[in-house]
GROMACS .gro file of N, CA and C in nm:
model
  501
    1UNK      N    1  17.279   1.022  -5.150
    1UNK     CA    2  17.349   1.148  -5.139
    1UNK      C    3  17.385   1.172  -4.992
    2UNK      N    4  17.507   1.209  -4.968
    2UNK     CA    5  17.556   1.234  -4.833
    2UNK      C    6  17.520   1.378  -4.795
    3UNK      N    7  17.461   1.399  -4.676
    3UNK     CA    8  17.428   1.536  -4.635
    3UNK      C    9  17.553   1.622  -4.624
    4UNK      N   10  17.543   1.752  -4.653
    4UNK     CA   11  17.661   1.841  -4.652
    4UNK      C   12  17.741   1.841  -4.522
    5UNK      N   13  17.679   1.833  -4.401
    5UNK     CA   14  17.764   1.831  -4.281
    5UNK      C   15  17.857   1.711  -4.273
    6UNK      N   16  17.824   1.600  -4.339
    6UNK     CA   17  17.908   1.481  -4.331
    6UNK      C   18  18.012   1.476  -4.443
    7UNK      N   19  17.998   1.562  -4.545
    7UNK     CA   20  18.094   1.564  -4.654
    7UNK      C   21  18.223   1.632  -4.609
    8UNK      N   22  18.210   1.744  -4.539
    8UNK     CA   23  18.326   1.820  -4.494
    8UNK      C   24  18.377   1.757  -4.365
    9UNK      N   25  18.506   1.731  -4.359
    9UNK     CA   26  18.560   1.662  -4.243
    9UNK      C   27  18.612   1.757  -4.136
   10UNK      N   28  18.638   1.883  -4.169
   10UNK     CA   29  18.697   1.975  -4.072
   10UNK      C   30  18.592   2.059  -4.000
   11UNK      N   31  18.482   2.087  -4.064
   11UNK     CA   32  18.381   2.176  -4.004
   11UNK      C   33  18.308   2.105  -3.890
   12UNK      N   34  18.241   2.181  -3.802
   12UNK     CA   35  18.170   2.119  -3.689
   12UNK      C   36  18.052   2.035  -3.736
   13UNK      N   37  18.029   1.926  -3.666
   13UNK     CA   38  17.919   1.837  -3.702
   13UNK      C   39  17.816   1.825  -3.591
   14UNK      N   40  17.838   1.893  -3.479
   14UNK     CA   41  17.744   1.883  -3.368
   14UNK      C   42  17.657   2.007  -3.361
   15UNK      N   43  17.543   1.989  -3.296
   15UNK     CA   44  17.446   2.096  -3.281
   15UNK      C   45  17.405   2.099  -3.135
   16UNK      N   46  17.401   2.217  -3.075
   16UNK     CA   47  17.353   2.230  -2.937
   16UNK      C   48  17.201   2.230  -2.939
   17UNK      N   49  17.141   2.136  -2.865
   17UNK     CA   50  16.996   2.121  -2.865
   17UNK      C   51  16.944   2.112  -2.722
   18UNK      N   52  16.813   2.126  -2.710
   18UNK     CA   53  16.745   2.110  -2.582
   18UNK      C   54  16.651   1.992  -2.596
   19UNK      N   55  16.664   1.896  -2.505
   19UNK     CA   56  16.581   1.774  -2.508
   19UNK      C   57  16.437   1.809  -2.475
   20UNK      N   58  16.343   1.765  -2.561
   20UNK     CA   59  16.201   1.793  -2.534
   20UNK      C   60  16.118   1.667  -2.520
   21UNK      N   61  16.175   1.549  -2.547
   21UNK     CA   62  16.098   1.427  -2.528
   21UNK      C   63  16.143   1.316  -2.621
   22UNK      N   64  16.057   1.216  -2.631
   22UNK     CA   65  16.086   1.099  -2.712
   22UNK      C   66  15.998   1.101  -2.836
   23UNK      N   67  16.049   1.049  -2.946
   23UNK     CA   68  15.972   1.042  -3.070
   23UNK      C   69  15.860   0.941  -3.054
   24UNK      N   70  15.749   0.967  -3.120
   24UNK     CA   71  15.633   0.880  -3.106
   24UNK      C   72  15.644   0.752  -3.188
   25UNK      N   73  15.701   0.760  -3.307
   25UNK     CA   74  15.698   0.646  -3.398
   25UNK      C   75  15.830   0.573  -3.412
   26UNK      N   76  15.932   0.614  -3.339
   26UNK     CA   77  16.061   0.547  -3.350
   26UNK      C   78  16.133   0.558  -3.216
   27UNK      N   79  16.246   0.492  -3.206
   27UNK     CA   80  16.321   0.493  -3.080
   27UNK      C   81  16.429   0.600  -3.086
   28UNK      N   82  16.388   0.724  -3.106
   28UNK     CA   83  16.481   0.836  -3.111
   28UNK      C   84  16.438   0.942  -3.011
   29UNK      N   85  16.525   1.041  -2.992
   29UNK     CA   86  16.497   1.152  -2.903
   29UNK      C   87  16.455   1.273  -2.987
   30UNK      N   88  16.375   1.362  -2.927
   30UNK     CA   89  16.333   1.485  -2.994
   30UNK      C   90  16.403   1.603  -2.927
   31UNK      N   91  16.452   1.696  -3.009
   31UNK     CA   92  16.525   1.812  -2.960
   31UNK      C   93  16.480   1.938  -3.032
   32UNK      N   94  16.499   2.052  -2.965
   32UNK     CA   95  16.486   2.183  -3.028
   32UNK      C   96  16.627   2.237  -3.043
   33UNK      N   97  16.661   2.282  -3.163
   33UNK     CA   98  16.796   2.332  -3.191
   33UNK      C   99  16.814   2.465  -3.118
   34UNK      N  100  16.917   2.473  -3.034
   34UNK     CA  101  16.946   2.595  -2.957
   34UNK      C  102  17.054   2.678  -3.026
   35UNK      N  103  17.160   2.611  -3.073
   35UNK     CA  104  17.271   2.681  -3.137
   35UNK      C  105  17.329   2.587  -3.242
   36UNK      N  106  17.353   2.641  -3.361
   36UNK     CA  107  17.404   2.557  -3.469
   36UNK      C  108  17.506   2.634  -3.551
   37UNK      N  109  17.620   2.571  -3.578
   37UNK     CA  110  17.720   2.628  -3.668
   37UNK      C  111  17.711   2.564  -3.805
   38UNK      N  112  17.619   2.474  -3.824
   38UNK     CA  113  17.599   2.408  -3.952
   38UNK      C  114  17.496   2.488  -4.031
   39UNK      N  115  17.526   2.525  -4.155
   39UNK     CA  116  17.434   2.612  -4.230
   39UNK      C  117  17.298   2.549  -4.260
   40UNK      N  118  17.289   2.419  -4.272
   40UNK     CA  119  17.162   2.356  -4.308
   40UNK      C  120  17.070   2.332  -4.189
   41UNK      N  121  17.118   2.347  -4.067
   41UNK     CA  122  17.037   2.325  -3.948
   41UNK      C  123  16.993   2.460  -3.894
   42UNK      N  124  16.863   2.483  -3.891
   42UNK     CA  125  16.806   2.612  -3.852
   42UNK      C  126  16.778   2.612  -3.703
   43UNK      N  127  16.808   2.723  -3.638
   43UNK     CA  128  16.785   2.738  -3.495
   43UNK      C  129  16.635   2.740  -3.468
   44UNK      N  130  16.595   2.683  -3.353
   44UNK     CA  131  16.457   2.674  -3.306
   44UNK      C  132  16.369   2.583  -3.393
   45UNK      N  133  16.431   2.485  -3.457
   45UNK     CA  134  16.354   2.382  -3.526
   45UNK      C  135  16.362   2.254  -3.445
   46UNK      N  136  16.270   2.165  -3.469
   46UNK     CA  137  16.267   2.037  -3.398
   46UNK      C  138  16.336   1.932  -3.483
   47UNK      N  139  16.426   1.856  -3.420
   47UNK     CA  140  16.494   1.747  -3.490
   47UNK      C  141  16.483   1.621  -3.406
   48UNK      N  142  16.499   1.506  -3.472
   48UNK     CA  143  16.501   1.377  -3.404
   48UNK      C  144  16.635   1.312  -3.431
   49UNK      N  145  16.693   1.252  -3.327
   49UNK     CA  146  16.823   1.189  -3.343
   49UNK      C  147  16.837   1.074  -3.245
   50UNK      N  148  16.908   0.971  -3.288
   50UNK     CA  149  16.935   0.857  -3.201
   50UNK      C  150  17.075   0.869  -3.140
   51UNK      N  151  17.171   0.921  -3.217
   51UNK     CA  152  17.308   0.934  -3.169
   51UNK      C  153  17.321   1.067  -3.096
   52UNK      N  154  17.313   1.062  -2.964
   52UNK     CA  155  17.317   1.185  -2.885
   52UNK      C  156  17.409   1.169  -2.767
   53UNK      N  157  17.460   1.281  -2.721
   53UNK     CA  158  17.538   1.287  -2.597
   53UNK      C  159  17.471   1.393  -2.511
   54UNK      N  160  17.425   1.353  -2.393
   54UNK     CA  161  17.356   1.445  -2.303
   54UNK      C  162  17.458   1.510  -2.210
   55UNK      N  163  17.459   1.642  -2.207
   55UNK     CA  164  17.542   1.718  -2.115
   55UNK      C  165  17.450   1.768  -2.005
   56UNK      N  166  17.441   1.691  -1.898
   56UNK     CA  167  17.343   1.720  -1.794
   56UNK      C  168  17.382   1.839  -1.708
   57UNK      N  169  17.510   1.879  -1.709
   57UNK     CA  170  17.552   1.993  -1.629
   57UNK      C  171  17.544   2.123  -1.707
   58UNK      N  172  17.525   2.118  -1.837
   58UNK     CA  173  17.522   2.239  -1.920
   58UNK      C  174  17.378   2.284  -1.938
   59UNK      N  175  17.353   2.411  -1.910
   59UNK     CA  176  17.222   2.471  -1.928
   59UNK      C  177  17.237   2.593  -2.018
   60UNK      N  178  17.225   2.577  -2.149
   60UNK     CA  179  17.252   2.688  -2.240
   60UNK      C  180  17.153   2.803  -2.227
   61UNK      N  181  17.034   2.778  -2.182
   61UNK     CA  182  16.933   2.884  -2.172
   61UNK      C  183  16.940   2.956  -2.038
   62UNK      N  184  17.031   2.918  -1.952
   62UNK     CA  185  17.032   2.972  -1.817
   62UNK      C  186  17.155   3.060  -1.792
   63UNK      N  187  17.202   3.132  -1.894
   63UNK     CA  188  17.314   3.224  -1.876
   63UNK      C  189  17.265   3.350  -1.806
   64UNK      N  190  17.352   3.408  -1.720
   64UNK     CA  191  17.312   3.530  -1.650
   64UNK      C  192  17.299   3.646  -1.747
   65UNK      N  193  17.391   3.656  -1.843
   65UNK     CA  194  17.382   3.764  -1.942
   65UNK      C  195  17.255   3.752  -2.024
   66UNK      N  196  17.221   3.629  -2.058
   66UNK     CA  197  17.102   3.603  -2.139
   66UNK      C  198  16.976   3.641  -2.062
   67UNK      N  199  16.972   3.611  -1.931
   67UNK     CA  200  16.854   3.642  -1.850
   67UNK      C  201  16.837   3.792  -1.837
   68UNK      N  202  16.950   3.866  -1.815
   68UNK     CA  203  16.941   4.011  -1.803
   68UNK      C  204  16.897   4.074  -1.934
   69UNK      N  205  16.951   4.028  -2.045
   69UNK     CA  206  16.911   4.087  -2.173
   69UNK      C  207  16.765   4.057  -2.204
   70UNK      N  208  16.716   3.938  -2.167
   70UNK     CA  209  16.575   3.906  -2.189
   70UNK      C  210  16.484   3.994  -2.106
   71UNK      N  211  16.524   4.022  -1.979
   71UNK     CA  212  16.440   4.107  -1.895
   71UNK      C  213  16.437   4.249  -1.950
   72UNK      N  214  16.551   4.296  -2.003
   72UNK     CA  215  16.552   4.429  -2.063
   72UNK      C  216  16.463   4.433  -2.187
   73UNK      N  217  16.466   4.329  -2.265
   73UNK     CA  218  16.383   4.324  -2.385
   73UNK      C  219  16.237   4.322  -2.347
   74UNK      N  220  16.203   4.250  -2.245
   74UNK     CA  221  16.063   4.246  -2.201
   74UNK      C  222  16.016   4.384  -2.157
   75UNK      N  223  16.101   4.455  -2.085
   75UNK     CA  224  16.063   4.590  -2.041
   75UNK      C  225  16.044   4.680  -2.162
   76UNK      N  226  16.134   4.671  -2.258
   76UNK     CA  227  16.119   4.754  -2.378
   76UNK      C  228  15.994   4.715  -2.455
   77UNK      N  229  15.964   4.585  -2.462
   77UNK     CA  230  15.844   4.541  -2.533
   77UNK      C  231  15.719   4.594  -2.465
   78UNK      N  232  15.718   4.598  -2.332
   78UNK     CA  233  15.602   4.649  -2.262
   78UNK      C  234  15.589   4.799  -2.281
   79UNK      N  235  15.702   4.870  -2.290
   79UNK     CA  236  15.698   5.014  -2.308
   79UNK      C  237  15.651   5.050  -2.448
   80UNK      N  238  15.697   4.978  -2.548
   80UNK     CA  239  15.652   5.003  -2.685
   80UNK      C  240  15.549   4.898  -2.719
   81UNK      N  241  15.432   4.940  -2.757
   81UNK     CA  242  15.323   4.845  -2.781
   81UNK      C  243  15.309   4.810  -2.928
   82UNK      N  244  15.418   4.816  -3.003
   82UNK     CA  245  15.410   4.779  -3.145
   82UNK      C  246  15.427   4.628  -3.156
   83UNK      N  247  15.353   4.569  -3.250
   83UNK     CA  248  15.358   4.424  -3.268
   83UNK      C  249  15.434   4.385  -3.394
   84UNK      N  250  15.514   4.475  -3.451
   84UNK     CA  251  15.587   4.442  -3.572
   84UNK      C  252  15.709   4.359  -3.536
   85UNK      N  253  15.742   4.266  -3.623
   85UNK     CA  254  15.855   4.178  -3.601
   85UNK      C  255  15.957   4.207  -3.708
   86UNK      N  256  16.078   4.245  -3.668
   86UNK     CA  257  16.185   4.272  -3.764
   86UNK      C  258  16.268   4.146  -3.778
   87UNK      N  259  16.278   4.096  -3.901
   87UNK     CA  260  16.354   3.975  -3.928
   87UNK      C  261  16.462   4.010  -4.028
   88UNK      N  262  16.586   3.980  -3.991
   88UNK     CA  263  16.696   4.004  -4.082
   88UNK      C  264  16.692   3.899  -4.193
   89UNK      N  265  16.731   3.934  -4.315
   89UNK     CA  266  16.727   3.836  -4.423
   89UNK      C  267  16.825   3.721  -4.403
   90UNK      N  268  16.936   3.743  -4.331
   90UNK     CA  269  17.034   3.638  -4.310
   90UNK      C  270  17.011   3.563  -4.180
   91UNK      N  271  16.908   3.597  -4.106
   91UNK     CA  272  16.882   3.534  -3.978
   91UNK      C  273  16.836   3.390  -3.999
   92UNK      N  274  16.885   3.300  -3.914
   92UNK     CA  275  16.845   3.160  -3.927
   92UNK      C  276  16.727   3.128  -3.837
   93UNK      N  277  16.677   3.223  -3.760
   93UNK     CA  278  16.562   3.199  -3.674
   93UNK      C  279  16.435   3.227  -3.752
   94UNK      N  280  16.338   3.141  -3.735
   94UNK     CA  281  16.208   3.161  -3.798
   94UNK      C  282  16.119   3.239  -3.702
   95UNK      N  283  16.038   3.332  -3.753
   95UNK     CA  284  15.945   3.401  -3.663
   95UNK      C  285  15.837   3.305  -3.617
   96UNK      N  286  15.804   3.312  -3.489
   96UNK     CA  287  15.703   3.223  -3.433
   96UNK      C  288  15.565   3.281  -3.458
   97UNK      N  289  15.469   3.198  -3.501
   97UNK     CA  290  15.333   3.249  -3.520
   97UNK      C  291  15.266   3.273  -3.385
   98UNK      N  292  15.168   3.363  -3.385
   98UNK     CA  293  15.094   3.395  -3.264
   98UNK      C  294  15.013   3.272  -3.224
   99UNK      N  295  15.029   3.219  -3.100
   99UNK     CA  296  14.961   3.094  -3.062
   99UNK      C  297  14.809   3.107  -3.061
  100UNK      N  298  14.756   3.228  -3.051
  100UNK     CA  299  14.610   3.244  -3.049
  100UNK      C  300  14.551   3.224  -3.188
  101UNK      N  301  14.627   3.255  -3.293
  101UNK     CA  302  14.575   3.248  -3.429
  101UNK      C  303  14.603   3.116  -3.498
  102UNK      N  304  14.680   3.029  -3.436
  102UNK     CA  305  14.718   2.903  -3.499
  102UNK      C  306  14.613   2.797  -3.467
  103UNK      N  307  14.562   2.731  -3.571
  103UNK     CA  308  14.467   2.622  -3.551
  103UNK      C  309  14.544   2.492  -3.526
  104UNK      N  310  14.493   2.406  -3.441
  104UNK     CA  311  14.563   2.279  -3.416
  104UNK      C  312  14.564   2.193  -3.541
  105UNK      N  313  14.676   2.125  -3.561
  105UNK     CA  314  14.687   2.037  -3.678
  105UNK      C  315  14.634   1.899  -3.644
  106UNK      N  316  14.571   1.838  -3.741
  106UNK     CA  317  14.520   1.702  -3.725
  106UNK      C  318  14.584   1.614  -3.830
  107UNK      N  319  14.604   1.489  -3.795
  107UNK     CA  320  14.665   1.396  -3.889
  107UNK      C  321  14.575   1.370  -4.008
  108UNK      N  322  14.635   1.364  -4.125
  108UNK     CA  323  14.557   1.340  -4.246
  108UNK      C  324  14.561   1.193  -4.287
  109UNK      N  325  14.636   1.113  -4.216
  109UNK     CA  326  14.649   0.972  -4.249
  109UNK      C  327  14.526   0.896  -4.200
  110UNK      N  328  14.473   0.811  -4.284
  110UNK     CA  329  14.358   0.730  -4.247
  110UNK      C  330  14.408   0.603  -4.179
  111UNK      N  331  14.359   0.578  -4.061
  111UNK     CA  332  14.401   0.458  -3.988
  111UNK      C  333  14.314   0.340  -4.030
  112UNK      N  334  14.380   0.233  -4.068
  112UNK     CA  335  14.307   0.113  -4.108
  112UNK      C  336  14.299   0.020  -3.988
  113UNK      N  337  14.184  -0.044  -3.969
  113UNK     CA  338  14.173  -0.136  -3.855
  113UNK      C  339  14.262  -0.258  -3.876
  114UNK      N  340  14.314  -0.311  -3.767
  114UNK     CA  341  14.401  -0.428  -3.775
  114UNK      C  342  14.316  -0.552  -3.803
  115UNK      N  343  14.362  -0.630  -3.898
  115UNK     CA  344  14.297  -0.758  -3.927
  115UNK      C  345  14.403  -0.866  -3.912
  116UNK      N  346  14.364  -0.974  -3.851
  116UNK     CA  347  14.458  -1.082  -3.826
  116UNK      C  348  14.433  -1.202  -3.915
  117UNK      N  349  14.340  -1.193  -4.006
  117UNK     CA  350  14.314  -1.301  -4.100
  117UNK      C  351  14.223  -1.408  -4.044
  118UNK      N  352  14.192  -1.507  -4.128
  118UNK     CA  353  14.096  -1.611  -4.087
  118UNK      C  354  14.150  -1.707  -3.981
  119UNK      N  355  14.281  -1.706  -3.955
  119UNK     CA  356  14.336  -1.797  -3.855
  119UNK      C  357  14.299  -1.757  -3.713
  120UNK      N  358  14.256  -1.633  -3.693
  120UNK     CA  359  14.230  -1.583  -3.559
  120UNK      C  360  14.082  -1.557  -3.533
  121UNK      N  361  13.996  -1.627  -3.601
  121UNK     CA  362  13.853  -1.612  -3.579
  121UNK      C  363  13.809  -1.710  -3.472
  122UNK      N  364  13.736  -1.664  -3.373
  122UNK     CA  365  13.686  -1.749  -3.265
  122UNK      C  366  13.537  -1.773  -3.285
  123UNK      N  367  13.497  -1.894  -3.262
  123UNK     CA  368  13.356  -1.929  -3.275
  123UNK      C  369  13.297  -1.951  -3.137
  124UNK      N  370  13.177  -1.904  -3.116
  124UNK     CA  371  13.110  -1.923  -2.989
  124UNK      C  372  13.016  -2.042  -3.001
  125UNK      N  373  13.034  -2.137  -2.914
  125UNK     CA  374  12.951  -2.256  -2.917
  125UNK      C  375  12.847  -2.247  -2.806
  126UNK      N  376  12.720  -2.255  -2.844
  126UNK     CA  377  12.613  -2.244  -2.745
  126UNK      C  378  12.575  -2.379  -2.686
  127UNK      N  379  12.611  -2.487  -2.753
  127UNK     CA  380  12.565  -2.617  -2.707
  127UNK      C  381  12.666  -2.687  -2.615
  128UNK      N  382  12.757  -2.612  -2.554
  128UNK     CA  383  12.853  -2.671  -2.462
  128UNK      C  384  12.783  -2.699  -2.329
  129UNK      N  385  12.806  -2.816  -2.270
  129UNK     CA  386  12.737  -2.852  -2.145
  129UNK      C  387  12.779  -2.761  -2.030
  130UNK      N  388  12.684  -2.739  -1.938
  130UNK     CA  389  12.709  -2.649  -1.825
  130UNK      C  390  12.749  -2.723  -1.698
  131UNK      N  391  12.734  -2.855  -1.692
  131UNK     CA  392  12.774  -2.931  -1.574
  131UNK      C  393  12.826  -3.067  -1.618
  132UNK      N  394  12.893  -3.137  -1.526
  132UNK     CA  395  12.945  -3.271  -1.558
  132UNK      C  396  12.831  -3.370  -1.584
  133UNK      N  397  12.722  -3.356  -1.509
  133UNK     CA  398  12.609  -3.447  -1.526
  133UNK      C  399  12.553  -3.437  -1.668
  134UNK      N  400  12.538  -3.313  -1.718
  134UNK     CA  401  12.488  -3.292  -1.854
  134UNK      C  402  12.590  -3.341  -1.956
  135UNK      N  403  12.721  -3.318  -1.929
  135UNK     CA  404  12.825  -3.360  -2.021
  135UNK      C  405  12.830  -3.512  -2.033
  136UNK      N  406  12.821  -3.584  -1.919
  136UNK     CA  407  12.826  -3.730  -1.924
  136UNK      C  408  12.702  -3.789  -1.990
  137UNK      N  409  12.588  -3.720  -1.983
  137UNK     CA  410  12.464  -3.770  -2.043
  137UNK      C  411  12.454  -3.736  -2.191
  138UNK      N  412  12.541  -3.651  -2.243
  138UNK     CA  413  12.535  -3.611  -2.384
  138UNK      C  414  12.587  -3.723  -2.474
  139UNK      N  415  12.568  -3.712  -2.607
  139UNK     CA  416  12.621  -3.814  -2.698
  139UNK      C  417  12.773  -3.826  -2.693
  140UNK      N  418  12.842  -3.718  -2.653
  140UNK     CA  419  12.988  -3.722  -2.641
  140UNK      C  420  13.031  -3.752  -2.498
  141UNK      N  421  12.946  -3.815  -2.419
  141UNK     CA  422  12.973  -3.843  -2.278
  141UNK      C  423  13.099  -3.922  -2.256
  142UNK      N  424  13.126  -4.020  -2.345
  142UNK     CA  425  13.246  -4.102  -2.330
  142UNK      C  426  13.372  -4.016  -2.345
  143UNK      N  427  13.371  -3.923  -2.441
  143UNK     CA  428  13.486  -3.834  -2.460
  143UNK      C  429  13.505  -3.741  -2.340
  144UNK      N  430  13.394  -3.694  -2.282
  144UNK     CA  431  13.402  -3.608  -2.164
  144UNK      C  432  13.463  -3.684  -2.046
  145UNK      N  433  13.424  -3.811  -2.028
  145UNK     CA  434  13.478  -3.892  -1.918
  145UNK      C  435  13.628  -3.913  -1.935
  146UNK      N  436  13.672  -3.938  -2.060
  146UNK     CA  437  13.815  -3.955  -2.087
  146UNK      C  438  13.892  -3.826  -2.058
  147UNK      N  439  13.835  -3.712  -2.095
  147UNK     CA  440  13.902  -3.584  -2.072
  147UNK      C  441  13.915  -3.555  -1.923
  148UNK      N  442  13.809  -3.583  -1.846
  148UNK     CA  443  13.813  -3.561  -1.701
  148UNK      C  444  13.916  -3.653  -1.637
  149UNK      N  445  13.919  -3.779  -1.678
  149UNK     CA  446  14.015  -3.874  -1.621
  149UNK      C  447  14.159  -3.833  -1.655
  150UNK      N  448  14.180  -3.782  -1.777
  150UNK     CA  449  14.313  -3.736  -1.817
  150UNK      C  450  14.359  -3.619  -1.730
  151UNK      N  451  14.268  -3.526  -1.700
  151UNK     CA  452  14.301  -3.412  -1.614
  151UNK      C  453  14.334  -3.457  -1.472
  152UNK      N  454  14.257  -3.549  -1.419
  152UNK     CA  455  14.282  -3.599  -1.283
  152UNK      C  456  14.416  -3.671  -1.276
  153UNK      N  457  14.448  -3.754  -1.378
  153UNK     CA  458  14.577  -3.824  -1.380
  153UNK      C  459  14.693  -3.724  -1.385
  154UNK      N  460  14.679  -3.619  -1.465
  154UNK     CA  461  14.784  -3.518  -1.476
  154UNK      C  462  14.805  -3.445  -1.344
  155UNK      N  463  14.697  -3.412  -1.275
  155UNK     CA  464  14.706  -3.343  -1.147
  155UNK      C  465  14.774  -3.431  -1.042
  156UNK      N  466  14.740  -3.559  -1.038
  156UNK     CA  467  14.801  -3.650  -0.942
  156UNK      C  468  14.948  -3.675  -0.975
  157UNK      N  469  14.980  -3.686  -1.103
  157UNK     CA  470  15.118  -3.711  -1.146
  157UNK      C  471  15.209  -3.593  -1.109
  158UNK      N  472  15.158  -3.471  -1.119
  158UNK     CA  473  15.237  -3.351  -1.088
  158UNK      C  474  15.235  -3.314  -0.940
  159UNK      N  475  15.168  -3.396  -0.858
  159UNK     CA  476  15.155  -3.371  -0.714
  159UNK      C  477  15.093  -3.235  -0.685
  160UNK      N  478  14.997  -3.196  -0.769
  160UNK     CA  479  14.925  -3.071  -0.747
  160UNK      C  480  14.825  -3.088  -0.635
  161UNK      N  481  14.759  -3.200  -0.631
  161UNK     CA  482  14.663  -3.232  -0.526
  161UNK      C  483  14.708  -3.359  -0.456
  162UNK      N  484  14.672  -3.370  -0.331
  162UNK     CA  485  14.692  -3.494  -0.257
  162UNK      C  486  14.555  -3.535  -0.205
  163UNK      N  487  14.508  -3.651  -0.248
  163UNK     CA  488  14.377  -3.698  -0.204
  163UNK      C  489  14.389  -3.759  -0.065
  164UNK      N  490  14.300  -3.718   0.022
  164UNK     CA  491  14.296  -3.773   0.158
  164UNK      C  492  14.154  -3.818   0.187
  165UNK      N  493  14.141  -3.902   0.289
  165UNK     CA  494  14.008  -3.949   0.329
  165UNK      C  495  13.938  -3.838   0.406
  166UNK      N  496  13.808  -3.831   0.390
  166UNK     CA  497  13.729  -3.732   0.462
  166UNK      C  498  13.729  -3.763   0.612
  167UNK      N  499  13.723  -3.666   0.699
  167UNK     CA  500  13.724  -3.692   0.844
  167UNK      C  501  13.592  -3.747   0.892
   0.00000   0.00000   0.00000
């Protein structure tokens, strides 16, 4: 089903938002809706979107008229100590809950530990020799000598070391 804003070709399809950060589980941006002409997008809700255009010179919350009206509202709020909130039935803004009464939400998803299967199991060997003398004297001494000689040949072939006579 195609969302209603994409069905109509003449109506506006953009929403004015304020960037608040990056999404945690995907490569998208998180926004708070500031102004919307689309009926299904509610103001002051959080949305995530990948297709965005940032207008770095536009500051919708920093209008002079808006600042003056907010300061007047604050003065009126301080003068009247009523805590009732009037919400119009056609208003698209949701009333914000009091932050003191809201309990923090916790994830209900159970996290399962990562398992990599039997291919990634490491075994600890306690009987590994601690010195060359012990390795050469062990039953696998011949294999140890071949491994050491192979390493020395590789180092000399790659010109990693240059053997010189002692002074």
